[in-house]
PDB file of C-alpha atoms (C1' of nucleotides) in Angstrom:
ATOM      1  CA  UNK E   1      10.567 -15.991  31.290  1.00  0.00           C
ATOM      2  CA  UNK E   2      13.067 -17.526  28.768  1.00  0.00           C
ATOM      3  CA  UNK E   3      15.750 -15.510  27.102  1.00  0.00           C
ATOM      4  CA  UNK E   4      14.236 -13.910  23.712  1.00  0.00           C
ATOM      5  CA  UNK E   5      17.119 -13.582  20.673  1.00  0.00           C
ATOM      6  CA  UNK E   6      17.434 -10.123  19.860  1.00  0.00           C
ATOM      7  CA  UNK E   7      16.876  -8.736  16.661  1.00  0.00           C
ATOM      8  CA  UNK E   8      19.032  -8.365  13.845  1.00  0.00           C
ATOM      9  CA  UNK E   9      19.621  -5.366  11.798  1.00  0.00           C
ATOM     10  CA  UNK E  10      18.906  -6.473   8.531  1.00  0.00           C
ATOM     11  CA  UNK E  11      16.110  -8.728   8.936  1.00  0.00           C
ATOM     12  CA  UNK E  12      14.790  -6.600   5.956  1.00  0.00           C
ATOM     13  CA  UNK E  13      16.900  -5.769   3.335  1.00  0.00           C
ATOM     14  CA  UNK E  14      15.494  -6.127   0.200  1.00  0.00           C
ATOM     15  CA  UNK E  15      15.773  -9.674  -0.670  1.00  0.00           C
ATOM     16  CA  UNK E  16      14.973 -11.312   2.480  1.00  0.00           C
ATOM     17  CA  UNK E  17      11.460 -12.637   1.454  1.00  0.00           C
ATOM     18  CA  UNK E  18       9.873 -11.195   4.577  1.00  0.00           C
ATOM     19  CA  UNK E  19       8.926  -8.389   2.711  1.00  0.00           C
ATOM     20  CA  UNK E  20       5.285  -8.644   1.349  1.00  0.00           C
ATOM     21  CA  UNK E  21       5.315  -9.837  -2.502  1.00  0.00           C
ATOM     22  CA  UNK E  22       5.518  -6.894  -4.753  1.00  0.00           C
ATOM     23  CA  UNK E  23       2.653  -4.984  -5.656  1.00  0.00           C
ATOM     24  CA  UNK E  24       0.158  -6.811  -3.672  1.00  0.00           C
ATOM     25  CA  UNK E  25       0.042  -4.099  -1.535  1.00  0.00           C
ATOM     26  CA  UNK E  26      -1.159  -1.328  -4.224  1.00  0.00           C
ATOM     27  CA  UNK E  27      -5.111  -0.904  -4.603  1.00  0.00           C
ATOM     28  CA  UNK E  28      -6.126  -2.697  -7.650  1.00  0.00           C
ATOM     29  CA  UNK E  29      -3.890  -5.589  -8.266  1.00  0.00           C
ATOM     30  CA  UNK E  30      -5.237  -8.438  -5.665  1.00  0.00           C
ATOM     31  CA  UNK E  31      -8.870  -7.653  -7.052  1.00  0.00           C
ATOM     32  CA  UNK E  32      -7.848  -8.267 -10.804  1.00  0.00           C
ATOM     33  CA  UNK E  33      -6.037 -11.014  -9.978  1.00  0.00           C
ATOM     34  CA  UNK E  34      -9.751 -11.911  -8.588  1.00  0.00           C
ATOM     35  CA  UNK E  35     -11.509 -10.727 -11.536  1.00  0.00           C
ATOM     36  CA  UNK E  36      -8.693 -12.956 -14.197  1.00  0.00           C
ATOM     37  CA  UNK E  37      -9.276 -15.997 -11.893  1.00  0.00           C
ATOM     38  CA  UNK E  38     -12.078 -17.615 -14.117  1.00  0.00           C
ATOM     39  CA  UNK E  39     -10.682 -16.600 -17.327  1.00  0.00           C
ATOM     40  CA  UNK E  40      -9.475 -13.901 -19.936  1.00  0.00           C
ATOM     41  CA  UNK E  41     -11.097 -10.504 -20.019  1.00  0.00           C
ATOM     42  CA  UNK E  42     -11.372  -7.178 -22.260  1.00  0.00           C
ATOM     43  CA  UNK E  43     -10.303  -3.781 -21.020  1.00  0.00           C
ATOM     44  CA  UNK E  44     -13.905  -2.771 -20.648  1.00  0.00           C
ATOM     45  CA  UNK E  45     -15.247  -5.890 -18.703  1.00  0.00           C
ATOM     46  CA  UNK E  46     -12.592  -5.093 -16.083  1.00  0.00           C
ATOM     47  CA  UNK E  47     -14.102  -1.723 -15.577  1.00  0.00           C
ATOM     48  CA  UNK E  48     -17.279  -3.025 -14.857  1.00  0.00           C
ATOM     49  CA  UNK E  49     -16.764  -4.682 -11.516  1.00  0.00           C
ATOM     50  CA  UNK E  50     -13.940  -2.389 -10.967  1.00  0.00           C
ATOM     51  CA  UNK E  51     -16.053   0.763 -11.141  1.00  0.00           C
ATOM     52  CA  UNK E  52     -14.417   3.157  -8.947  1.00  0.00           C
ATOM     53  CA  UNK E  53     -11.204   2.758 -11.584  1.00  0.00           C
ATOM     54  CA  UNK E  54     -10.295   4.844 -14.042  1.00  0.00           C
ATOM     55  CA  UNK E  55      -8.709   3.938 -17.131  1.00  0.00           C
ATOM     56  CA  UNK E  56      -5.708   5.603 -16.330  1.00  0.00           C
ATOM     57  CA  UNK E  57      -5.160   3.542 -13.138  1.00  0.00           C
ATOM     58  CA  UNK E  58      -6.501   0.323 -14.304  1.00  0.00           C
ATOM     59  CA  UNK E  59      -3.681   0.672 -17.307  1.00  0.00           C
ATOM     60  CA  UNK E  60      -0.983   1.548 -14.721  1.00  0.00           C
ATOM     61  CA  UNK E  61      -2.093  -1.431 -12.904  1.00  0.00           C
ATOM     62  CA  UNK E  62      -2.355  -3.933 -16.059  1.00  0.00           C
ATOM     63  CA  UNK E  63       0.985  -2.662 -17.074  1.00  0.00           C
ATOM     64  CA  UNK E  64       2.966  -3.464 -13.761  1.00  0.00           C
ATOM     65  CA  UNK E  65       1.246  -6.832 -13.704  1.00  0.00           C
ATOM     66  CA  UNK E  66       2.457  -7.587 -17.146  1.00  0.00           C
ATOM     67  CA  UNK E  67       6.207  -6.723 -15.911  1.00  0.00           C
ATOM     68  CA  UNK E  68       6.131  -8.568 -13.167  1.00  0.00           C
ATOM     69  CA  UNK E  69       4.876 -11.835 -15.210  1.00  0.00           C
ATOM     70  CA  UNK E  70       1.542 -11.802 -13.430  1.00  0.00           C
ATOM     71  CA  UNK E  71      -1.187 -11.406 -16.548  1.00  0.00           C
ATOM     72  CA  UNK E  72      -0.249 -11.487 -20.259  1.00  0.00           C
ATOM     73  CA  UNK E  73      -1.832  -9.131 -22.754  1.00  0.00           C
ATOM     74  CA  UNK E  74      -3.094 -10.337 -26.108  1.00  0.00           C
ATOM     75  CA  UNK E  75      -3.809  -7.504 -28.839  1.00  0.00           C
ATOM     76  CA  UNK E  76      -5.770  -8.919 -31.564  1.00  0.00           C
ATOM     77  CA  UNK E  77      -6.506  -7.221 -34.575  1.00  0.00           C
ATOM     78  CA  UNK E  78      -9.493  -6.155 -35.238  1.00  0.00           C
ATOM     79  CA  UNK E  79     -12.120  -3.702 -35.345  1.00  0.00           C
ATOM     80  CA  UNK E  80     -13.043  -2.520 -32.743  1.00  0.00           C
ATOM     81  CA  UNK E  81      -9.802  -3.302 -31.323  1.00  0.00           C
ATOM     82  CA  UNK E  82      -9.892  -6.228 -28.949  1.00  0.00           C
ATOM     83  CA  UNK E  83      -7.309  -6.995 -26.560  1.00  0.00           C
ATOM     84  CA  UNK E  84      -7.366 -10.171 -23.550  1.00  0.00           C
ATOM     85  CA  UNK E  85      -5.855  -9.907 -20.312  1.00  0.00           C
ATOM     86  CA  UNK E  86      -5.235 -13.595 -18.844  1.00  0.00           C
ATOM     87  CA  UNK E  87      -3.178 -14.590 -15.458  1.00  0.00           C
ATOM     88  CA  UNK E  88      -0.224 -16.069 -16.537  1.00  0.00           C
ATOM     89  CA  UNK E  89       0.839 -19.648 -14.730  1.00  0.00           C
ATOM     90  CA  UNK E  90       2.734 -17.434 -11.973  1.00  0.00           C
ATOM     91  CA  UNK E  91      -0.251 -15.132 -11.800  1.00  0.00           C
ATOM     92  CA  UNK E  92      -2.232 -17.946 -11.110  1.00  0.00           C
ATOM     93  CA  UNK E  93       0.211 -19.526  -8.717  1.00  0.00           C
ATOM     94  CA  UNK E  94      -0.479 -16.253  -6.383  1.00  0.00           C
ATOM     95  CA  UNK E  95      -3.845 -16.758  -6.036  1.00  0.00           C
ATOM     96  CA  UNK E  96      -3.100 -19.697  -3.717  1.00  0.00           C
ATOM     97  CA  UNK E  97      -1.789 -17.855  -0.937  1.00  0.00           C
ATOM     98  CA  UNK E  98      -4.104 -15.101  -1.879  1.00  0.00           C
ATOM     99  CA  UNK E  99      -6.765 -17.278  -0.880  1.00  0.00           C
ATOM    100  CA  UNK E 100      -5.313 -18.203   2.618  1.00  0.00           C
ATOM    101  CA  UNK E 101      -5.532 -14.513   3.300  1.00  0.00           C
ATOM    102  CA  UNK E 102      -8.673 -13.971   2.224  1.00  0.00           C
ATOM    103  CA  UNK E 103     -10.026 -16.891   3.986  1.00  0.00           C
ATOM    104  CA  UNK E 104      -8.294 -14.993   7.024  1.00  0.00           C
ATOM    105  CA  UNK E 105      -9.987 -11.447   6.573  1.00  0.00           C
ATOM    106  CA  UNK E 106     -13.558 -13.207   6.166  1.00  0.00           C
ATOM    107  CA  UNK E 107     -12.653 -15.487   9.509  1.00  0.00           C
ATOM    108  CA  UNK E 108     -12.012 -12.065  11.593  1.00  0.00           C
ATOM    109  CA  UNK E 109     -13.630  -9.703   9.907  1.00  0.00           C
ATOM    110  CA  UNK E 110     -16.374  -9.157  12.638  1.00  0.00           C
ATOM    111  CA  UNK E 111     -13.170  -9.418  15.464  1.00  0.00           C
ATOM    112  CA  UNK E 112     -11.462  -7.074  14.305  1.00  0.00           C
ATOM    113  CA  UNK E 113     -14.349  -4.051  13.804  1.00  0.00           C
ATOM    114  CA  UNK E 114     -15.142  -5.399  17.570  1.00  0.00           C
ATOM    115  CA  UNK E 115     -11.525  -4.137  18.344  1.00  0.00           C
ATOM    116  CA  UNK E 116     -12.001  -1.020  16.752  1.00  0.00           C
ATOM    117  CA  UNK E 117     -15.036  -0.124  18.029  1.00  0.00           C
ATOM    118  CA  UNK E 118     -13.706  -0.927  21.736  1.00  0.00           C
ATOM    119  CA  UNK E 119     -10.324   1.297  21.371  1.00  0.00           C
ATOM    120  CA  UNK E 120     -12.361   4.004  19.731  1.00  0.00           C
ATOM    121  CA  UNK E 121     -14.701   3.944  23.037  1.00  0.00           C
ATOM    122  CA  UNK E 122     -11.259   4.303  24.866  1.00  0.00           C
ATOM    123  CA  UNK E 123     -10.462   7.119  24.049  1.00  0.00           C
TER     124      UNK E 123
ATOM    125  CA  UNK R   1     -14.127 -22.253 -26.240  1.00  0.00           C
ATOM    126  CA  UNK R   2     -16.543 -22.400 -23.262  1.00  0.00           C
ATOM    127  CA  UNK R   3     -18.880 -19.426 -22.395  1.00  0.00           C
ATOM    128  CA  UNK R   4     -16.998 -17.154 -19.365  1.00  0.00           C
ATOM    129  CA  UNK R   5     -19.423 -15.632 -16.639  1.00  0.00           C
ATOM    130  CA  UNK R   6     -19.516 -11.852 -16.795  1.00  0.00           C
ATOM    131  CA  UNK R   7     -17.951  -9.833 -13.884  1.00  0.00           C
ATOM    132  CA  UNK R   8     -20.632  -8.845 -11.693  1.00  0.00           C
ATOM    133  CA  UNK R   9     -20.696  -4.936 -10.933  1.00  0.00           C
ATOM    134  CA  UNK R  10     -20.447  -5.559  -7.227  1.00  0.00           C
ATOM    135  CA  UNK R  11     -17.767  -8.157  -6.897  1.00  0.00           C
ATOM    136  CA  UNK R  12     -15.587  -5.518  -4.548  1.00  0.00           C
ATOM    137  CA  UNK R  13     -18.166  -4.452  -1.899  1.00  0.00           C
ATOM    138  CA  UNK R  14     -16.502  -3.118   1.302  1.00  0.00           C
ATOM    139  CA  UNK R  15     -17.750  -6.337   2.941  1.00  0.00           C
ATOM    140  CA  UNK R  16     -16.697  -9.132   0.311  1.00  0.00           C
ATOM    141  CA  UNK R  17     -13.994 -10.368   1.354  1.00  0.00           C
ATOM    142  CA  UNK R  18     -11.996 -10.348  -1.443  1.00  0.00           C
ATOM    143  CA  UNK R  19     -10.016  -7.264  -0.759  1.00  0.00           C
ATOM    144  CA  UNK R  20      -7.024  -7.580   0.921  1.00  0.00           C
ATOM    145  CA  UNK R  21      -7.052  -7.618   4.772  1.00  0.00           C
ATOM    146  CA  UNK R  22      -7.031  -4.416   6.539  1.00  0.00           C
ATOM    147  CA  UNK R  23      -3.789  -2.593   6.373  1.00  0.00           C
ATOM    148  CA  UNK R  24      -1.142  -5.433   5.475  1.00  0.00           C
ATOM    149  CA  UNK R  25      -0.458  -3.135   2.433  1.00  0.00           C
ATOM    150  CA  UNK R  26       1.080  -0.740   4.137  1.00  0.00           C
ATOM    151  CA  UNK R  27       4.750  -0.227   4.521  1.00  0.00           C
ATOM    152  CA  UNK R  28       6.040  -1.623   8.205  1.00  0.00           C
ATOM    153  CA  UNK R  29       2.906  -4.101   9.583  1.00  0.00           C
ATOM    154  CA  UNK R  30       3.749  -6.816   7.976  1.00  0.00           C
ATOM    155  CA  UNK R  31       7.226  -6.579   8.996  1.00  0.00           C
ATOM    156  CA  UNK R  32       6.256  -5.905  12.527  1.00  0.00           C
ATOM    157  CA  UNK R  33       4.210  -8.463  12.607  1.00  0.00           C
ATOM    158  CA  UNK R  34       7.326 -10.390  11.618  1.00  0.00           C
ATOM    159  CA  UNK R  35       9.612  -8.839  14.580  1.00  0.00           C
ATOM    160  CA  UNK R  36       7.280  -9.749  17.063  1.00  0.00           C
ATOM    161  CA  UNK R  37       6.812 -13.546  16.211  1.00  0.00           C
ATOM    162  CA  UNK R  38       9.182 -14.869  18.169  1.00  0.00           C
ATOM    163  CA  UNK R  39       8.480 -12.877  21.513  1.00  0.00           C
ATOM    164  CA  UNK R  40       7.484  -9.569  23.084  1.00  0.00           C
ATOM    165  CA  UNK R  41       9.315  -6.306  22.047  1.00  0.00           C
ATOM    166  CA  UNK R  42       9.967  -2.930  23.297  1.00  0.00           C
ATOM    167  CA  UNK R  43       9.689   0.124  20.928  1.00  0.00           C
ATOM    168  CA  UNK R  44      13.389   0.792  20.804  1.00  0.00           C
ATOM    169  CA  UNK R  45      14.172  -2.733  20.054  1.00  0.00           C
ATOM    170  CA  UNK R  46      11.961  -2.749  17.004  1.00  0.00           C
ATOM    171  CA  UNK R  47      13.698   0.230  15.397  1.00  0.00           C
ATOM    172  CA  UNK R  48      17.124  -2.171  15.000  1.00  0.00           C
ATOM    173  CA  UNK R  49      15.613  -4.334  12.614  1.00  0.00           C
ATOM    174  CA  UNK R  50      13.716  -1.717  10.897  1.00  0.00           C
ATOM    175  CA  UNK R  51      16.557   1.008  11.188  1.00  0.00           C
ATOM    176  CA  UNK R  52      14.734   3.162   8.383  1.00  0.00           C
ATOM    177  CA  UNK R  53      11.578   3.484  10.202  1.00  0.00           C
ATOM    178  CA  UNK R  54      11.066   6.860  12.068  1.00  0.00           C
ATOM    179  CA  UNK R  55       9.570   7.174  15.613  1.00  0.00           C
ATOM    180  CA  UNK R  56       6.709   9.195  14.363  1.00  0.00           C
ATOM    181  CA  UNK R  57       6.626   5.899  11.425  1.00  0.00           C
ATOM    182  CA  UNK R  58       6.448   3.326  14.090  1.00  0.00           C
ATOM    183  CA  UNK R  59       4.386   4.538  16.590  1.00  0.00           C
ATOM    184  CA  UNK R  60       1.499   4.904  13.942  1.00  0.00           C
ATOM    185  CA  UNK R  61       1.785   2.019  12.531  1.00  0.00           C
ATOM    186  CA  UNK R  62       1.575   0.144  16.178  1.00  0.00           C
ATOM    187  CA  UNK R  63      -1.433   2.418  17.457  1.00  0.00           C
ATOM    188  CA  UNK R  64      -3.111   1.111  14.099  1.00  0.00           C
ATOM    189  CA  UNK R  65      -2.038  -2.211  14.415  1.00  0.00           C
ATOM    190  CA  UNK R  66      -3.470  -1.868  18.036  1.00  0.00           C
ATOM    191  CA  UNK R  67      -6.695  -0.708  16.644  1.00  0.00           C
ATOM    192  CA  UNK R  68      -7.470  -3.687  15.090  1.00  0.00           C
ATOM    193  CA  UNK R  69      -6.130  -6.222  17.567  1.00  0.00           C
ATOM    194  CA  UNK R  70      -3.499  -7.588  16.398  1.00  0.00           C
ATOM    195  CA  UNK R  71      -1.190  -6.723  19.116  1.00  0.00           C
ATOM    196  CA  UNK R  72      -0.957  -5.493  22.582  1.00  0.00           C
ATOM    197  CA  UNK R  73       0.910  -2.734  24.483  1.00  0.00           C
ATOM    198  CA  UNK R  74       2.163  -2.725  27.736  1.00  0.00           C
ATOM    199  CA  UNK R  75       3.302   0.047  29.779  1.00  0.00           C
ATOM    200  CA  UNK R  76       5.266  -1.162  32.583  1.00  0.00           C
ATOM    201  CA  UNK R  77       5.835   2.120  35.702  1.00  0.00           C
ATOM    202  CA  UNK R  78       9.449   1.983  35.738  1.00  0.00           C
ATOM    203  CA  UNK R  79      12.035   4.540  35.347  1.00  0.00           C
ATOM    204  CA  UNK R  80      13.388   4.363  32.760  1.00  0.00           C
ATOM    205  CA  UNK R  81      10.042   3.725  31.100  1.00  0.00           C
ATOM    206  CA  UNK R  82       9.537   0.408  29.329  1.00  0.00           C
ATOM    207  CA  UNK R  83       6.936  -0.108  27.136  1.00  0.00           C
ATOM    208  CA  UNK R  84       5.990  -4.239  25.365  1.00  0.00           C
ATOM    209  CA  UNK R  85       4.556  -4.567  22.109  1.00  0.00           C
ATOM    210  CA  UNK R  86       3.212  -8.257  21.834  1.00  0.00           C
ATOM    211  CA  UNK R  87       1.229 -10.240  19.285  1.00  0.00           C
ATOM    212  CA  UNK R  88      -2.163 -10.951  20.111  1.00  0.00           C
ATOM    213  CA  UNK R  89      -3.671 -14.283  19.406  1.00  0.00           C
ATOM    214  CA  UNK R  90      -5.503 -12.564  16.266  1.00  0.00           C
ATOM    215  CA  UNK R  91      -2.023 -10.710  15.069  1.00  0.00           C
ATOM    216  CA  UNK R  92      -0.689 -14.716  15.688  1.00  0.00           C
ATOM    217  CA  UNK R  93      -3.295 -16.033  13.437  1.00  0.00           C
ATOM    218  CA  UNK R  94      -2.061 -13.789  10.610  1.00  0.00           C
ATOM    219  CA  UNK R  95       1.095 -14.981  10.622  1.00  0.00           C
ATOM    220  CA  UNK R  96      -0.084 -17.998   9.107  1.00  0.00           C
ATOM    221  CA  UNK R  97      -1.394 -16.800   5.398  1.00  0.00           C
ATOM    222  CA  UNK R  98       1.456 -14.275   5.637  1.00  0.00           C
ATOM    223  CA  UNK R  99       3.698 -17.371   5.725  1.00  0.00           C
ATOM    224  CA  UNK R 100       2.689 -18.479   2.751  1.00  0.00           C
ATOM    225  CA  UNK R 101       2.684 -15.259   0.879  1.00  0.00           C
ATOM    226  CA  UNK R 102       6.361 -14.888   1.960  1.00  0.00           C
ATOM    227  CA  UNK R 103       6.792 -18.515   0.783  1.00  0.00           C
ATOM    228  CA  UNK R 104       5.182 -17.404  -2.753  1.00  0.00           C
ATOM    229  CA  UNK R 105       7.745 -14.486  -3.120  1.00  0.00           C
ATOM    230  CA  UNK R 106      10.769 -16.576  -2.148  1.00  0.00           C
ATOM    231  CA  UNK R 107       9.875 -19.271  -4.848  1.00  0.00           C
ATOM    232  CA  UNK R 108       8.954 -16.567  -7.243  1.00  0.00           C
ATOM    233  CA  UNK R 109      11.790 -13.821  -6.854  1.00  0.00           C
ATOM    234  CA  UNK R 110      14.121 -15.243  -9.384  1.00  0.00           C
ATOM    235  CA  UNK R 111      11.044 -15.714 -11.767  1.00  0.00           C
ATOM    236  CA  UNK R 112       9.989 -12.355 -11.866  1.00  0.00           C
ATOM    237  CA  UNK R 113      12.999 -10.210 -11.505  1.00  0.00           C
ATOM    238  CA  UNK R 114      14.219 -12.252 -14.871  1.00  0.00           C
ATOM    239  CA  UNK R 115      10.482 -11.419 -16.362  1.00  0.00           C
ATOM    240  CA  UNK R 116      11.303  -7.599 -15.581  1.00  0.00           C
ATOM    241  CA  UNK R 117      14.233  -7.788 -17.299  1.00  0.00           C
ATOM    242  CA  UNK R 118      13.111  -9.102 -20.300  1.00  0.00           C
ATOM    243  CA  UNK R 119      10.465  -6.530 -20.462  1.00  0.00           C
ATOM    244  CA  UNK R 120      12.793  -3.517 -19.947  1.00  0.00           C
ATOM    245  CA  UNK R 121      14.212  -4.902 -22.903  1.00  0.00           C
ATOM    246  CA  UNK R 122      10.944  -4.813 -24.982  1.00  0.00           C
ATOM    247  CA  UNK R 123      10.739  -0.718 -24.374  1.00  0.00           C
TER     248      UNK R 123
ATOM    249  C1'  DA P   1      24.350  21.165  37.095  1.00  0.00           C
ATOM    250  C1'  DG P   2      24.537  18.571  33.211  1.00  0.00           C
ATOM    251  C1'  DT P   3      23.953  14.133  30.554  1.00  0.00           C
ATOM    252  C1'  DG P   4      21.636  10.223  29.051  1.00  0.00           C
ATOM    253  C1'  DC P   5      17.877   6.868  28.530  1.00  0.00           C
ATOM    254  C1'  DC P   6      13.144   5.659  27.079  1.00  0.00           C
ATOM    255  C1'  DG P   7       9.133   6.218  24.568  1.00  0.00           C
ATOM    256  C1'  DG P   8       7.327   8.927  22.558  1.00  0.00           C
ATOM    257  C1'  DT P   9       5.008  13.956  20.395  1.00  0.00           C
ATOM    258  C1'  DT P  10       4.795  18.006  17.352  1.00  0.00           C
ATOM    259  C1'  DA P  11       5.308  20.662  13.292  1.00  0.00           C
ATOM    260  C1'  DC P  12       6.745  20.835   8.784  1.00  0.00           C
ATOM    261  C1'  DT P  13       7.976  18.891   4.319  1.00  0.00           C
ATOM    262  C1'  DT P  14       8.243  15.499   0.510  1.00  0.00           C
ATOM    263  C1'  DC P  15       6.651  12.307  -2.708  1.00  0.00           C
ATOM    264  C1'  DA P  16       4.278   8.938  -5.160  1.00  0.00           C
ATOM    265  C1'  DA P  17      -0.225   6.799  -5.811  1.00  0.00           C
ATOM    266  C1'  DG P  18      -4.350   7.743  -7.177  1.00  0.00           C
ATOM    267  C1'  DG P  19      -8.288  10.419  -9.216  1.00  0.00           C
ATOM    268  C1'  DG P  20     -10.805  13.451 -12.977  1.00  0.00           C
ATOM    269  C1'  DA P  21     -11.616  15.140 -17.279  1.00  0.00           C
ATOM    270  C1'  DA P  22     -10.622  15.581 -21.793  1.00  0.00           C
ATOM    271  C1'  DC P  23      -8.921  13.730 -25.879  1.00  0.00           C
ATOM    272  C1'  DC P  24      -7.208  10.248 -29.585  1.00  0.00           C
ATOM    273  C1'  DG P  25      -7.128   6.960 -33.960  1.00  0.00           C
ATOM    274  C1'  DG P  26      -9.273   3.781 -36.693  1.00  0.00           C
ATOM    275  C1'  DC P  27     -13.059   1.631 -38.082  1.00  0.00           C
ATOM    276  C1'  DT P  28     -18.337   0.790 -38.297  1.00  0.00           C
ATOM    277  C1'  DG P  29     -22.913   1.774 -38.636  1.00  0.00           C
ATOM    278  C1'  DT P  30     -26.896   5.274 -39.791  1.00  0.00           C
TER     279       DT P  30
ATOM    280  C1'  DA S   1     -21.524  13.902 -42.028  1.00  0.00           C
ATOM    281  C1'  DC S   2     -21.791  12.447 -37.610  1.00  0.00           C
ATOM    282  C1'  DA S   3     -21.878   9.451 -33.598  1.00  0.00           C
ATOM    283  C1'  DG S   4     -20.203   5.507 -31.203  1.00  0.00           C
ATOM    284  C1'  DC S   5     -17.092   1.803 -29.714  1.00  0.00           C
ATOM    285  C1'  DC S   6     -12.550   0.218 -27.863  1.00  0.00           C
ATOM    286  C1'  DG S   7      -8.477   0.745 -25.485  1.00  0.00           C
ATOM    287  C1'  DG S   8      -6.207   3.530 -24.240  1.00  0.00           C
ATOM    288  C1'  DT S   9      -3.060   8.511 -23.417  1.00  0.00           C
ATOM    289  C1'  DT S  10      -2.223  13.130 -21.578  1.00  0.00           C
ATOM    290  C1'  DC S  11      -2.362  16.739 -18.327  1.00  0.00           C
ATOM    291  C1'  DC S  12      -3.325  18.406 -13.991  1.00  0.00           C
ATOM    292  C1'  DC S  13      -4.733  18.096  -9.243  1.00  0.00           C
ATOM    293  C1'  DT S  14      -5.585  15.973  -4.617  1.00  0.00           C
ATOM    294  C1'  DT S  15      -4.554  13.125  -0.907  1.00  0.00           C
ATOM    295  C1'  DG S  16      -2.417  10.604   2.389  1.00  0.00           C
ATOM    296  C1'  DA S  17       1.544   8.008   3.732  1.00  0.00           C
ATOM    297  C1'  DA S  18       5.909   8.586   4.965  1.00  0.00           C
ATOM    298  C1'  DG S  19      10.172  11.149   6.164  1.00  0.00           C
ATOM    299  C1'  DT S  20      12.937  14.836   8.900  1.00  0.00           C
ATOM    300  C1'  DA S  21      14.145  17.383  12.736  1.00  0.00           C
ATOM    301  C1'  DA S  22      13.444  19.078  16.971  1.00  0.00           C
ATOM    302  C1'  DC S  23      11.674  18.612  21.366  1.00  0.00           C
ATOM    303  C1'  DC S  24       9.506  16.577  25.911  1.00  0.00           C
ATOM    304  C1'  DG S  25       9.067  14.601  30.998  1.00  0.00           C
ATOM    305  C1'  DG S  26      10.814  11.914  34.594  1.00  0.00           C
ATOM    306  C1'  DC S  27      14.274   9.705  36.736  1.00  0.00           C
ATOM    307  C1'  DA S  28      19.182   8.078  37.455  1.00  0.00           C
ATOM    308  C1'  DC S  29      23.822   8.540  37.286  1.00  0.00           C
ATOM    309  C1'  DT S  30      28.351  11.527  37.608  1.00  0.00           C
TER     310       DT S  30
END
DNA sequence: AGTGCCGGTTACTTCAAGGGAACCGGCTGT
DNA sequence: ACAGCCGGTTCCCTTGAAGTAACCGGCACT
């Protein structure tokens, strides 16, 4: 059995990049980056496939998006008031590897319930 | 300006796919996963690295990451006890869209620290 | 007899994300 | 005059993840 290098402390400190990207780890943001893939959309068409959201969260969400670059918002004025959420270029550069993971959770899926199942009978 | 789909109200089933896989949101896996690429571990050997993570911390997040396969414990009887946490060949699999999420965030770091900025400015 | 190591467990506390319900301004339509 | 639409905001509450501190059993070493 070969030699294995040991760990060092600070394989994690903040800027390391092995630390998942920010905010893809919160609830909503992966599945509105989903629902801006094919193009723009209001406030209220989020909510629709979204429906467990409420406005306050899905604003929270939109907001931190916006700061980290991810969507744009466009406020155009009219009546009634109309605004556009869109993925900006680096929003849409995340779906990329997005997609790898997805394509990973649909590939085991069924494996890893199996797991489950088994270490629930374990015990 | 061509005509956009509308969002279907059922887009985010449990079984769709598109959320994000099972538990890499949450605060250590991902890093564990990390720890653990390059060979077997024992539990006091992963606390170096992540020095900030309680017992109590770690030895959820391993029973959970257990739970669903993606790696394995082993108890060896010796005194004192030692105890391996390994990858699995699942938990190996992951590694690979996690790669290029980590990729993503190394590429985009700069980007969107600068795009924080200017929107702290905007406030 | 006391100390330390290993891999935890237990009980208690903290904290931030998320959820729910109500409300808002400005305009339109009836 | 009143209701409705849009894109929110505000206040309050719940929940669960995470953190802190103390402790445990079994053996070995001194």
């Amino acid at each position: 059995m070969s030699r294995i290098e040991p760990l060092s402390a600070d394989m994690f400190d903040a800027d390391c990049g092995h630390r998942m990207p920010f905010r893809v780890g919160d609830k909503w943001s992966a599945m509105l980056l989903r629902c801006l893939e094919a193009g723009p959309r209001r406030f209220t068409e989020l909510k629709v496939p979204l429906h467990r959201v409420s406005p306050k969260v899905l604003t929270e969400t939109l907001r931190a998006m916006e700061r980290d670059g991810w969507v744009s918002r466009t406020a155009y004025d009219e009546n009634p008031p109309r605004v556009e959420y869109a993925l900006t270029a680096l929003g849409r550069a995340l779906l990329d590897p997005m997609d790898h993971l997805c394509a990973w959770t649909r590939a085991h899926r069924a494996e890893i319930l199996g797991v489950r199942e088994e270490y629930a009978q374990g015990e």
